[in-house]
Coordinates of C-alpha atoms in Angstrom, one line a residue:
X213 CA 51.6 10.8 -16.6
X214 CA 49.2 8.3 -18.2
X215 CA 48.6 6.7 -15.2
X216 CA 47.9 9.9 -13.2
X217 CA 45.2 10.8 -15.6
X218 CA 42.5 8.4 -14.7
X219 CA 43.3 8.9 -11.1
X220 CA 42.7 12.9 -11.4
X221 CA 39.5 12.5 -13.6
X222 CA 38.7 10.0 -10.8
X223 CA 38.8 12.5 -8.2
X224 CA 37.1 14.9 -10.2
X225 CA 34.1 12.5 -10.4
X226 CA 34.0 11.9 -6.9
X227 CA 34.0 15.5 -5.8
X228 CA 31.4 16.2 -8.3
X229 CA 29.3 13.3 -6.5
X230 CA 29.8 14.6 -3.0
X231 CA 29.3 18.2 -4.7
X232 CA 25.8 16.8 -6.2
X233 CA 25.0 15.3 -2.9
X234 CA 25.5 18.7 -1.1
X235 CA 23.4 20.7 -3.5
X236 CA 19.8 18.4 -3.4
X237 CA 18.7 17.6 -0.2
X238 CA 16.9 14.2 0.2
X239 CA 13.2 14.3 -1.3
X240 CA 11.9 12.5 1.3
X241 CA 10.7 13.1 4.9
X242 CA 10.0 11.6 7.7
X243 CA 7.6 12.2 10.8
X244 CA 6.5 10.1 13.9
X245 CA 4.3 11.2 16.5
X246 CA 2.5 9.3 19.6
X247 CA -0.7 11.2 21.1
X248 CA -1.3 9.9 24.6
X249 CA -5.1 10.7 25.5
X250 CA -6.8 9.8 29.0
X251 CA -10.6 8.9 28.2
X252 CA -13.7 9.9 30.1
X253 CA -14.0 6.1 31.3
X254 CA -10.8 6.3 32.8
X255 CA -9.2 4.0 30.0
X256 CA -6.1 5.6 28.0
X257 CA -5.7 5.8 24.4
X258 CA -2.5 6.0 22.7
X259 CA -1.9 6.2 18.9
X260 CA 1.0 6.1 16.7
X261 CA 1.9 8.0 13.6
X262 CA 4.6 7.4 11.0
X263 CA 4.3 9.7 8.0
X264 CA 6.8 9.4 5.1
X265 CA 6.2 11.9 2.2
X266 CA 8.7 11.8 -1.3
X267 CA 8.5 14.6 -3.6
X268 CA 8.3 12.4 -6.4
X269 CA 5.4 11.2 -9.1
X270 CA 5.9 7.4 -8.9
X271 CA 3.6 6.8 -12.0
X272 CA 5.8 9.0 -14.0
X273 CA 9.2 8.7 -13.4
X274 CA 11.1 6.1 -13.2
X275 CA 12.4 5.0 -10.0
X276 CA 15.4 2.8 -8.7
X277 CA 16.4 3.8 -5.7
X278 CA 14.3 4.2 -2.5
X279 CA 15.6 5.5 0.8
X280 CA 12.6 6.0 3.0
X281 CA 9.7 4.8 1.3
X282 CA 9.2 1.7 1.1
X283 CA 9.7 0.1 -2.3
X284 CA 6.8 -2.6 -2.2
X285 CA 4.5 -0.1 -1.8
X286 CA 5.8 2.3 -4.8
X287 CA 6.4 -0.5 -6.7
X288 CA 2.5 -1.1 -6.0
X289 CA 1.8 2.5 -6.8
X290 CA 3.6 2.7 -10.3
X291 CA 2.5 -1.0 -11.6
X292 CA -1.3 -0.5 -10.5
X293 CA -1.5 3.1 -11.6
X294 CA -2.9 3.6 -7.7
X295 CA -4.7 7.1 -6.8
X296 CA -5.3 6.4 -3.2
X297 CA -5.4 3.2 -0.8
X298 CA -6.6 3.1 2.7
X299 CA -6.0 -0.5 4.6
X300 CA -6.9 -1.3 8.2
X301 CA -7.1 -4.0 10.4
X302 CA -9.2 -3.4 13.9
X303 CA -9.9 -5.7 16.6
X304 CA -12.5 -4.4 19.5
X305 CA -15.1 -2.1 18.8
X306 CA -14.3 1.8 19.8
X307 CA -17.1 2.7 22.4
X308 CA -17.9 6.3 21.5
X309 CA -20.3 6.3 23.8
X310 CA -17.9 6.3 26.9
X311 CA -14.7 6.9 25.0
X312 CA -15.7 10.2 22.9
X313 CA -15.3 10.6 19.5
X314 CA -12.7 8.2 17.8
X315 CA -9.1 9.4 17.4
X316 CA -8.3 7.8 13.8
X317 CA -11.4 8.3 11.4
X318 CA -11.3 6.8 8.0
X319 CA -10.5 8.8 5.0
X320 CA -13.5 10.3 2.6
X321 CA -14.2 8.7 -0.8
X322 CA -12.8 9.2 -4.2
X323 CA -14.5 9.3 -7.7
X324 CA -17.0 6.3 -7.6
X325 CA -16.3 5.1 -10.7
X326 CA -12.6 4.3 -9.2
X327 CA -13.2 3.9 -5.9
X328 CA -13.1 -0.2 -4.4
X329 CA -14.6 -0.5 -0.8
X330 CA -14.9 -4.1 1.1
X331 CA -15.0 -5.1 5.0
X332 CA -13.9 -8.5 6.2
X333 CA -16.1 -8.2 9.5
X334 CA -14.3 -10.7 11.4
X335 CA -10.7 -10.5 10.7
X336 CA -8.5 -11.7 14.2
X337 CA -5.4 -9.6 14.3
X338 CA -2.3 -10.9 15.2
X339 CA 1.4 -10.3 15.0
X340 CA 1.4 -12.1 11.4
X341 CA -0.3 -8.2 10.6
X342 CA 1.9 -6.3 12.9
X343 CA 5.5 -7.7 11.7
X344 CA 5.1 -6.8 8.3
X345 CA 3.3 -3.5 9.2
X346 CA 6.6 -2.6 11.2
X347 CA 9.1 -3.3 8.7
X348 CA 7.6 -1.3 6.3
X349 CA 9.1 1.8 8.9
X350 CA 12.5 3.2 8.1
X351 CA 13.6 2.4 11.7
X352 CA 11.7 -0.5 11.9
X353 CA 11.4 -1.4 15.6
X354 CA 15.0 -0.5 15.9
X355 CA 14.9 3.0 17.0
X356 CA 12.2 5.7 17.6
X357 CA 9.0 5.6 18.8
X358 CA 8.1 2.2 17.0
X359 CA 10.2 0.3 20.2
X360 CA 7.3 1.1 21.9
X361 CA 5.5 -1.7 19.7
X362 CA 5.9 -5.0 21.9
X363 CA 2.9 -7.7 20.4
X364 CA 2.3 -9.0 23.6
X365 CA 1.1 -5.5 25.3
X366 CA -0.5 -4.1 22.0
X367 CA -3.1 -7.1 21.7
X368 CA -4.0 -7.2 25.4
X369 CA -6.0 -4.1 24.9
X370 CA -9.2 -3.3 24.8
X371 CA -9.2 -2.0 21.1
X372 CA -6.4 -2.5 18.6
X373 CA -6.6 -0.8 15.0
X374 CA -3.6 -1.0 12.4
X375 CA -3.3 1.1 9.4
X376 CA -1.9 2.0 6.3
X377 CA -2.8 5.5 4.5
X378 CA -1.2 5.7 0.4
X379 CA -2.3 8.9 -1.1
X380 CA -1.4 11.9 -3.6
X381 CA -0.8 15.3 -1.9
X382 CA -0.7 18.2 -4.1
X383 CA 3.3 20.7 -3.9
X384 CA 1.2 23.8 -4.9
X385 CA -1.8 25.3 -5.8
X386 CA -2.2 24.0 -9.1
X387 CA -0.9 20.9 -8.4
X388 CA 1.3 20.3 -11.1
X389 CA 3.5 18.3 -9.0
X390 CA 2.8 15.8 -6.6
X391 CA 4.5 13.9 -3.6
X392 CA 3.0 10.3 -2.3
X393 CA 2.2 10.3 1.4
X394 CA 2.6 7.0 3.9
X395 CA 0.8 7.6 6.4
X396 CA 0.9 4.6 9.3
X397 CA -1.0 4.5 12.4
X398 CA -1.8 2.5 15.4
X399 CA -4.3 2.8 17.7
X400 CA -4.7 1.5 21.2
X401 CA -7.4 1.4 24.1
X402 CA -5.2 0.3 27.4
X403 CA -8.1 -0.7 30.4
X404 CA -6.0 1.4 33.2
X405 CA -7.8 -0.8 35.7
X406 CA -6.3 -4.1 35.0
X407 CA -2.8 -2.8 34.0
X408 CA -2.2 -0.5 36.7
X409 CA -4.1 -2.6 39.3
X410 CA -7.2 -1.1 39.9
X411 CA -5.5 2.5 39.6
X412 CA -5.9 5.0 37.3
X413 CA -2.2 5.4 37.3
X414 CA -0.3 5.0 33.8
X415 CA 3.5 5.0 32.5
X416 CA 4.8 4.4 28.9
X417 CA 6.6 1.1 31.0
X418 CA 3.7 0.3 32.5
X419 CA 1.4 0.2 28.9
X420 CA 4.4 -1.1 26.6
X421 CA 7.0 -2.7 29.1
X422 CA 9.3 -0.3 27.2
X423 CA 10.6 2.9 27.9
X424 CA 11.8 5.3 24.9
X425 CA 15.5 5.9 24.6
X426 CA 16.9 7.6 21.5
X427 CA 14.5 9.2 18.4
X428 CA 14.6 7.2 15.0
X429 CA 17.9 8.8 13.3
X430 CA 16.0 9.1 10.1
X431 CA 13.2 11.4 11.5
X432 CA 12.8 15.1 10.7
X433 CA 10.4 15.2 14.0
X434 CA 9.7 12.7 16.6
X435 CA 7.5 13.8 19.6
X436 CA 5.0 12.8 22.1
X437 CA 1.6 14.4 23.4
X438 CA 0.0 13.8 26.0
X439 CA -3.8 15.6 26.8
X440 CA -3.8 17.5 30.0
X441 CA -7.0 19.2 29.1
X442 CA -9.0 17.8 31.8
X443 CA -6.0 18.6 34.6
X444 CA -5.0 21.7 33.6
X445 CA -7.2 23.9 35.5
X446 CA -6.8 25.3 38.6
X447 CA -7.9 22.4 40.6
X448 CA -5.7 20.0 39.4
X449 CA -6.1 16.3 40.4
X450 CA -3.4 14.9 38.5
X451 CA 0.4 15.4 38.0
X452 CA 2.1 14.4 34.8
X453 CA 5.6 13.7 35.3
X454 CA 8.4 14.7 34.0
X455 CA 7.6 17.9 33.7
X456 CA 6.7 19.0 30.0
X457 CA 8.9 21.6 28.6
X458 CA 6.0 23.4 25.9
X459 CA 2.6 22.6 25.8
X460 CA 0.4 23.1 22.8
X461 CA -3.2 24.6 22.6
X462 CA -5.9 24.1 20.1
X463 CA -9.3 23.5 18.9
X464 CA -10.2 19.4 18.3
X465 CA -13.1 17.5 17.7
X466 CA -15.4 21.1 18.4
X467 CA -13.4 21.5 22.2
X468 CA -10.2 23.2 22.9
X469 CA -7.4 21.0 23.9
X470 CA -4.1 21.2 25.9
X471 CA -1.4 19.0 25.2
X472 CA 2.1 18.6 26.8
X473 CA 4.9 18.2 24.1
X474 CA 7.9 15.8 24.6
X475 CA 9.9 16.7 21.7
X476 CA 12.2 13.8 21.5
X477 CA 15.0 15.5 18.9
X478 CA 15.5 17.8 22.0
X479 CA 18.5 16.4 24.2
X480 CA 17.1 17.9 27.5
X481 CA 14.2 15.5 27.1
X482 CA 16.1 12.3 27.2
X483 CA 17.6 12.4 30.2
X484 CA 21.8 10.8 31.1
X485 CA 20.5 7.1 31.3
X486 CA 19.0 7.5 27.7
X487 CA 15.4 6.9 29.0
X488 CA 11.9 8.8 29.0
X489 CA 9.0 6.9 31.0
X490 CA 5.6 9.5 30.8
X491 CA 3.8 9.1 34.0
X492 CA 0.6 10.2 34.8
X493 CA -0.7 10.2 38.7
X494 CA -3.5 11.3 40.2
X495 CA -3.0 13.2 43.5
X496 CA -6.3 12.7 44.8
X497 CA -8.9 10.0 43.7
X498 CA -11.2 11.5 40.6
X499 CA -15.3 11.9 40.6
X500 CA -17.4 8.8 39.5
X501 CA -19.1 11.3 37.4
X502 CA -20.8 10.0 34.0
X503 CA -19.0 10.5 31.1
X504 CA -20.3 13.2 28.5
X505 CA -21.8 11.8 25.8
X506 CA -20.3 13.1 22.2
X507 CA -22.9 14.9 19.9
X508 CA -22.9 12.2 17.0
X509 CA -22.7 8.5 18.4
X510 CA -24.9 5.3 17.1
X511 CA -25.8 1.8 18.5
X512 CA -26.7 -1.2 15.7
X513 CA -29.0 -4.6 16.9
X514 CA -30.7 -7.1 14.8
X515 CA -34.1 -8.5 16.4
X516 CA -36.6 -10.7 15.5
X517 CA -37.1 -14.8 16.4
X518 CA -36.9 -18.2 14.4
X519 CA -34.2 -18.9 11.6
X520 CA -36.5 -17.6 8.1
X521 CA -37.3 -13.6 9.3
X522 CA -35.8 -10.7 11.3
X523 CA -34.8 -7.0 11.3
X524 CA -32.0 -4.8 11.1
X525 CA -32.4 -1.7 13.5
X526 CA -29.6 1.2 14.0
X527 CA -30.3 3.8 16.4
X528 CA -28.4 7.7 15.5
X529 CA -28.1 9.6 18.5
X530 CA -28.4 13.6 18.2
X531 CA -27.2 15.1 21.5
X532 CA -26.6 18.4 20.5
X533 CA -29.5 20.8 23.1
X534 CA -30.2 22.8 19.7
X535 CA -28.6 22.3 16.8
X536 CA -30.2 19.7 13.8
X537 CA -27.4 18.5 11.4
X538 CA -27.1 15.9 8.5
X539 CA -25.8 12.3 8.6
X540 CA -24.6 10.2 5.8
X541 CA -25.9 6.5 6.6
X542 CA -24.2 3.6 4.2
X543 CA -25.0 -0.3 5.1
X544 CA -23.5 -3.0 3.2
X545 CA -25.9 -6.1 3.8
X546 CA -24.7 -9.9 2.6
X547 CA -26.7 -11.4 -0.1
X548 CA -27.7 -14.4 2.1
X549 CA -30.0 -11.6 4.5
X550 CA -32.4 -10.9 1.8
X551 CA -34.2 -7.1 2.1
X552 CA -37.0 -6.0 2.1
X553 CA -36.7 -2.6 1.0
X554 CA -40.7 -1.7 1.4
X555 CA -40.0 -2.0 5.0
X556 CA -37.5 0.2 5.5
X557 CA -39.2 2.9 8.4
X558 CA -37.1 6.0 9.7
X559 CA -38.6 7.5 13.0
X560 CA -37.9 10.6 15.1
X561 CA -39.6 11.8 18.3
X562 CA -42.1 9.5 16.9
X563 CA -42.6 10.7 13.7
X564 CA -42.0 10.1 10.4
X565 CA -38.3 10.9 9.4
X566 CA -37.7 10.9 5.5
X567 CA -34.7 11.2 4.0
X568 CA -33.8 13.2 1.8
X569 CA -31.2 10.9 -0.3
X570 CA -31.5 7.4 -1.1
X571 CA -29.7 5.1 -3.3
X572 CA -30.3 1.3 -2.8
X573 CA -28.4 -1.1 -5.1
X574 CA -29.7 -4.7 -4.8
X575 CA -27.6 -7.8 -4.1
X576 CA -26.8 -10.8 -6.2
X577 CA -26.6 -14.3 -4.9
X578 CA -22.9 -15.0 -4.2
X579 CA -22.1 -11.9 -6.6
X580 CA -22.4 -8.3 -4.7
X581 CA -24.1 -7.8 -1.5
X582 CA -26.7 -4.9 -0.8
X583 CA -25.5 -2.1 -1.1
X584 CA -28.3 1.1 0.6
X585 CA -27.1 4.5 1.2
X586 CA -29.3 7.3 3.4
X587 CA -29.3 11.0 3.8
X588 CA -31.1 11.3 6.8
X589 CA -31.5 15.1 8.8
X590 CA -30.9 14.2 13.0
X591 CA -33.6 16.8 15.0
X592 CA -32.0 18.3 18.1
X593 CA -31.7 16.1 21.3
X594 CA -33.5 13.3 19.5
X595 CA -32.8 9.6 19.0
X596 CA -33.1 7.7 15.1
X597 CA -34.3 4.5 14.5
X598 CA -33.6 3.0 10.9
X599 CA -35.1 -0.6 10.3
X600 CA -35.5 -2.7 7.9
X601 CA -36.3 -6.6 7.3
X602 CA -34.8 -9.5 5.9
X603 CA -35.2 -13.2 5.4
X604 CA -32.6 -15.5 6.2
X605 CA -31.4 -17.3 2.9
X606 CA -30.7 -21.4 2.8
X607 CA -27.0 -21.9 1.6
X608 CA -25.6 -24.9 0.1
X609 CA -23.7 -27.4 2.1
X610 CA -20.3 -26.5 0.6
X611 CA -20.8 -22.5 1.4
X612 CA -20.9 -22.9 5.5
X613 CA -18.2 -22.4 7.8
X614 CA -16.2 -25.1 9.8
X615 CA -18.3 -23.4 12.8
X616 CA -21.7 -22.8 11.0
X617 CA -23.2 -22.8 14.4
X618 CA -21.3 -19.7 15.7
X619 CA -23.1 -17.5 13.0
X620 CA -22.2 -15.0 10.0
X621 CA -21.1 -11.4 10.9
X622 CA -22.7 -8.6 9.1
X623 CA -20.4 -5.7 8.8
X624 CA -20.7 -2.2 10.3
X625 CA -23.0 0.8 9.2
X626 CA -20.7 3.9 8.5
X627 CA -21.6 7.1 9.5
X628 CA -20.4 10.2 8.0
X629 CA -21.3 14.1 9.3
X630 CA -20.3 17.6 9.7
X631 CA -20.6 17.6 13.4
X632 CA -21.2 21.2 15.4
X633 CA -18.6 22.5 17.1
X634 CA -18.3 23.7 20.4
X635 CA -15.6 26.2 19.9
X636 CA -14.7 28.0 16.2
X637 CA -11.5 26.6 14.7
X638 CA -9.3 28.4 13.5
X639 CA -7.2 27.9 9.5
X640 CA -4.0 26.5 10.8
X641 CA -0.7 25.4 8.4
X642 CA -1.1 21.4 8.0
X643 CA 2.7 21.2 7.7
X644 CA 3.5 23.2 11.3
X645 CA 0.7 22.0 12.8
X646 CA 1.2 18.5 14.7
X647 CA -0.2 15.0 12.4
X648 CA -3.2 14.6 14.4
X649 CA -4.5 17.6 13.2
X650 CA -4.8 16.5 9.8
X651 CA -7.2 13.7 10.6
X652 CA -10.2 15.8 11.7
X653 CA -11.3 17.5 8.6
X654 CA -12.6 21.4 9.2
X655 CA -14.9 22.5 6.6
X656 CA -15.8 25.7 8.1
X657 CA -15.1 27.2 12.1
X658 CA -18.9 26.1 13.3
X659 CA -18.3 22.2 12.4
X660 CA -15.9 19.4 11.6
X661 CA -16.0 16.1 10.1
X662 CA -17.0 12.5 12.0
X663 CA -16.9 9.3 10.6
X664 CA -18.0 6.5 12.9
X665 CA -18.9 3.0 12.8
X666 CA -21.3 0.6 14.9
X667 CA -20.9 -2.8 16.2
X668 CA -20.4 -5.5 13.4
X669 CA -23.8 -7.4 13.9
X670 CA -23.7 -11.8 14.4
X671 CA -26.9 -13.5 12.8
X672 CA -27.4 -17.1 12.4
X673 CA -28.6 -18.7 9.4
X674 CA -30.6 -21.8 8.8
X675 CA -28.2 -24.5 9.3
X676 CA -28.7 -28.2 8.3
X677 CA -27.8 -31.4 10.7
X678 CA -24.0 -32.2 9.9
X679 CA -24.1 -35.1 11.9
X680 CA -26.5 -36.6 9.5
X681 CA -24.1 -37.1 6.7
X682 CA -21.4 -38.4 8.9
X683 CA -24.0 -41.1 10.7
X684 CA -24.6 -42.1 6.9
X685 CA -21.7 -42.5 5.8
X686 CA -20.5 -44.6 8.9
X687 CA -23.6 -47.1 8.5
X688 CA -23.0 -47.0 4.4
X689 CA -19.2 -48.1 5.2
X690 CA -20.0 -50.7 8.0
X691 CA -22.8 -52.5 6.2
X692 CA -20.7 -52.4 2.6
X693 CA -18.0 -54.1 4.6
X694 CA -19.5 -56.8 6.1
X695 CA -21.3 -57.8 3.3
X696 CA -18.7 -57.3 0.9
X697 CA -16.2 -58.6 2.6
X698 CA -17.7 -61.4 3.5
X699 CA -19.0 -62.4 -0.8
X700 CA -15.7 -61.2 -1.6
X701 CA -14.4 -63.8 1.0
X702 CA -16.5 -66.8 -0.4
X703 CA -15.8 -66.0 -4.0
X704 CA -11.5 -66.0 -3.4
X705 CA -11.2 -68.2 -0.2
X706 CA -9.8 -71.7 -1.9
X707 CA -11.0 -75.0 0.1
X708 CA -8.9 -78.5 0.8
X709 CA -9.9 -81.6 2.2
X710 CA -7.4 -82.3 4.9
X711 CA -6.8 -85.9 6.5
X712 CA -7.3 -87.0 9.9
X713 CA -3.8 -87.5 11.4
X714 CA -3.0 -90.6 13.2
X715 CA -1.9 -91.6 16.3
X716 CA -2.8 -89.3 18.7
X717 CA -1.7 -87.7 21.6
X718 CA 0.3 -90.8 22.9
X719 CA 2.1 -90.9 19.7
X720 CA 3.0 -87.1 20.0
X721 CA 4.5 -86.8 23.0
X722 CA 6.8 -90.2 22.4
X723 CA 7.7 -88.1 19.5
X724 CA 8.9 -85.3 21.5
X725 CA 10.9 -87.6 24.1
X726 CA 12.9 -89.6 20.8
X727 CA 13.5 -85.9 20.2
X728 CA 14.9 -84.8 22.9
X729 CA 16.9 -88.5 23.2
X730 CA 18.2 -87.5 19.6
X731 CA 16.2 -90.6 18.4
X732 CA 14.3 -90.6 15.0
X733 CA 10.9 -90.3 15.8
X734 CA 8.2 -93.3 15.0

């Protein structure tokens, strides 16, 4: 009886576990998504998301156990006391020109008294940033649409941009409870020319050299979309096989869209080998038509001659046919390009554009960079031209890269605007609604929210002869070690007196015949 005791209260406990397990459901979530978009210059862009969300305040509680998130990252969040964080890597420059509007855009800002913003301009990305990126997954590369993430194919691209999103997101209106969101993306550019062969033919094969065989078993969703918008008319030119089972309509970026929906979760989908390759074929061959330019796009040059002066130009294109809107304009300079803010001229049409906003902090050498932030109104159908000049700074020996003569990069100029829309959005339910939807911020129906970057700009700096040092240094070395060597030589080198020997060469080789006889020599 004693012994059944334990055993029963045992039992007890365990069906009070399972009972436990059964009444919460898991606090965390997990959605992936891959958006599959063919571009006006006949290129293809696909991009990944992997959102995890937990229902749980990380700076507040007290956490052990992690199932889904990953515990580097709350561990981050709960030691730091970490509001938001927003990390990328990008190799390639997205050409909105001929591409459109970017996919990704990068998050607003925060309180400036918290918020911490940098750019390494020239950062080469490699798998040493995609392995850890991918582990931080549940599925890892295992399972899901993350086995579509082969290194070799992803930095053959045209444009490669890694990802990771940490923020807050309110559970109600008054947000007195919060959940952390992990939001991972990747973006792609694949040049269909060069992988398909000079066709504009694509398959997930031939982009990844993967197919997709089961959803990752941890997911809540898992689907792919792919936009048929420009095929889906009447006079279609293009065939998108297999068939799609739903297709999904609305507004984004300011133009209705059409996507087909491969809902992965759903059995019919996969077909009996286990394995969904998206093709896209074009049954007859498309236009050479120029691609429509987007209503917000920007080009950034630096110009001027000789190593001490030059200028920093950045040209804001307004294509809209009637419509005048707003754009935020923020430059971070290095300290070595030295400004000249009494130079800074905004044109328009030729005239005189002033903005309405400016806030210009100054560098400090080897401390802070230049910091200069515009508010500057784009007329209709016009083109922008900000400038200003600099002077090249002289920088000590020690500060120059192994490859001075290659140059220094000069980061991007970000661009931020309510851009007007083509067609009125409509309020839709984040949570129902697919993840891209949540990147394009709607403030009202008539706009939506851009964020776009320019080219990172190369400018070379005075650079002094580095041979010079090295040609010193071998004549300072040769001339201490002859002379040197040779004092140091006569002051140690002990001298003898030696005698003449005798006898001679007769007497030398008798010598060696006595030898040779076994005689003792003379």
């Amino acid at each position: 009886m004693a012994a059944a005791l334990p055993l029963a209260v045992l039992v007890l406990l365990l069906l009070g576990l399972v009972g436990r397990g059964h009444a919460e459901p898991p606090r965390d979530t997990l959605r992936e998504e891959l958006v599959i978009t063919p571009l006006p210059s006949g290129d293809v862009a696909a991009t990944f998301q992997f959102r995890t969300r937990w229902d749980s305040d990380l700076q507040r509680e007290e956490v052990s156990h992690y199932r889904l998130f990953p515990k580097a990252l709350g561990q981050l969040i709960s030691k730091y006391s970490l509001r938001e964080l927003h990390l990328s890597f990008t190799q390639g420059f997205w050409r909105t020109r001929y591409w459109g509007p970017p996919f990704l855009q990068a998050p607003s800002g925060t309180d400036h008294s918290f918020l911490r913003y940098a750019v390494l301009p020239r950062e080469v990305v490699c798998t040493e940033n995609l392995t850890p990126w991918k582990k931080l997954l549940p599925c890892s590369s295992k399972a899901g649409l993350s086995v579509l993430l082969k290194a070799d194919r992803l930095f053959h691209t045209s444009y490669h941009s890694q990802a990771v999103h940490i923020r807050p997101v309110c559970r109600n209106a008054r947000c007195t409870s919060i959940s952390w969101e992990l939001r991972q993306t990747l973006s792609v550019v694949y040049d269909a020319f060069v992988t398909a062969q000079g066709k504009k033919d694509w398959s997930l094969f031939r982009m990844f050299s993967r197919t997709l065989t089961e959803p990752c078993p941890l997911a809540s969703e898992s689907r792919v979309y792919v936009d048929i918008t420009s095929y889906s008319q009447d006079n279609e030119t293009l065939e998108v096989n297999p068939p799609p089972t739903t297709t999904y309509q609305d507004v984004t970026l300011g133009t209705r869209k059409t996507y087909a929906v491969y809902d992965l979760l759903d059995t019919a989908v996969i077909n009996n080998s286990r394995n969904l390759n998206l093709q896209l074929k074009w049954k007859s061959p498309p236009e050479n038509e120029a691609p429509p330019a987007p209503f917000l796009h920007a080009q950034r040059y630096v110009s001027g001659y000789g190593l001490q002066n030059g200028e920093l130009s950045t040209l804001l294109y307004n294509t809209h046919p009637y419509r005048a809107f707003p754009v935020l304009l923020l430059d971070t300079v290095p300290w070595y390009l030295r400004l000249y803010v009494h130079t800074l001229t905004i044109t328009s049409k030729g005239k005189e554009n002033k903005p309405s906003y400016v806030h210009y902090q100054p560098a400090q050498d080897r401390l802070q960079p230049h910091l200069l932030e515009m508010l500057i109104q784009l007329p209709a159908n016009s083109a922008t031209k900000v400038s200003i000049q600099f002077e090249r700074a002289l920088l000590k020996w020690t500060e120059y890269t192994p490859d001075p003569n290659h140059g220094f990069y000069v980061s991007p100029s970000v661009l931020s605007a309510l851009v007007p829309s083509v067609v009125a959005a409509k309020p839709v339910d984040w949570e129902e609604s697919p993840l891209f939807k949540s990147l394009y911020p709607v403030s009202d129906s008539s706009s939506y929210f851009v964020r776009l970057y320019t080219e990172p700009l190369l400018v070379n700096l005075p650079t002094p002869d580095f041979s010079m040092p090295y040609n010193v240094i071998c004549l300072t070395c040769t001339v201490v070690a002859v002379c040197y060597g040779s004092f140091y030589n006569l002051l140690t080198r002990t001298f003898h007196i030696e005698e003449p020997s005798t006898g001679g060469l007769a007497k030398r080789l008798a010598n060696l015949i006595r030898r040779a006889r076994g005689v003792p020599p003379l």
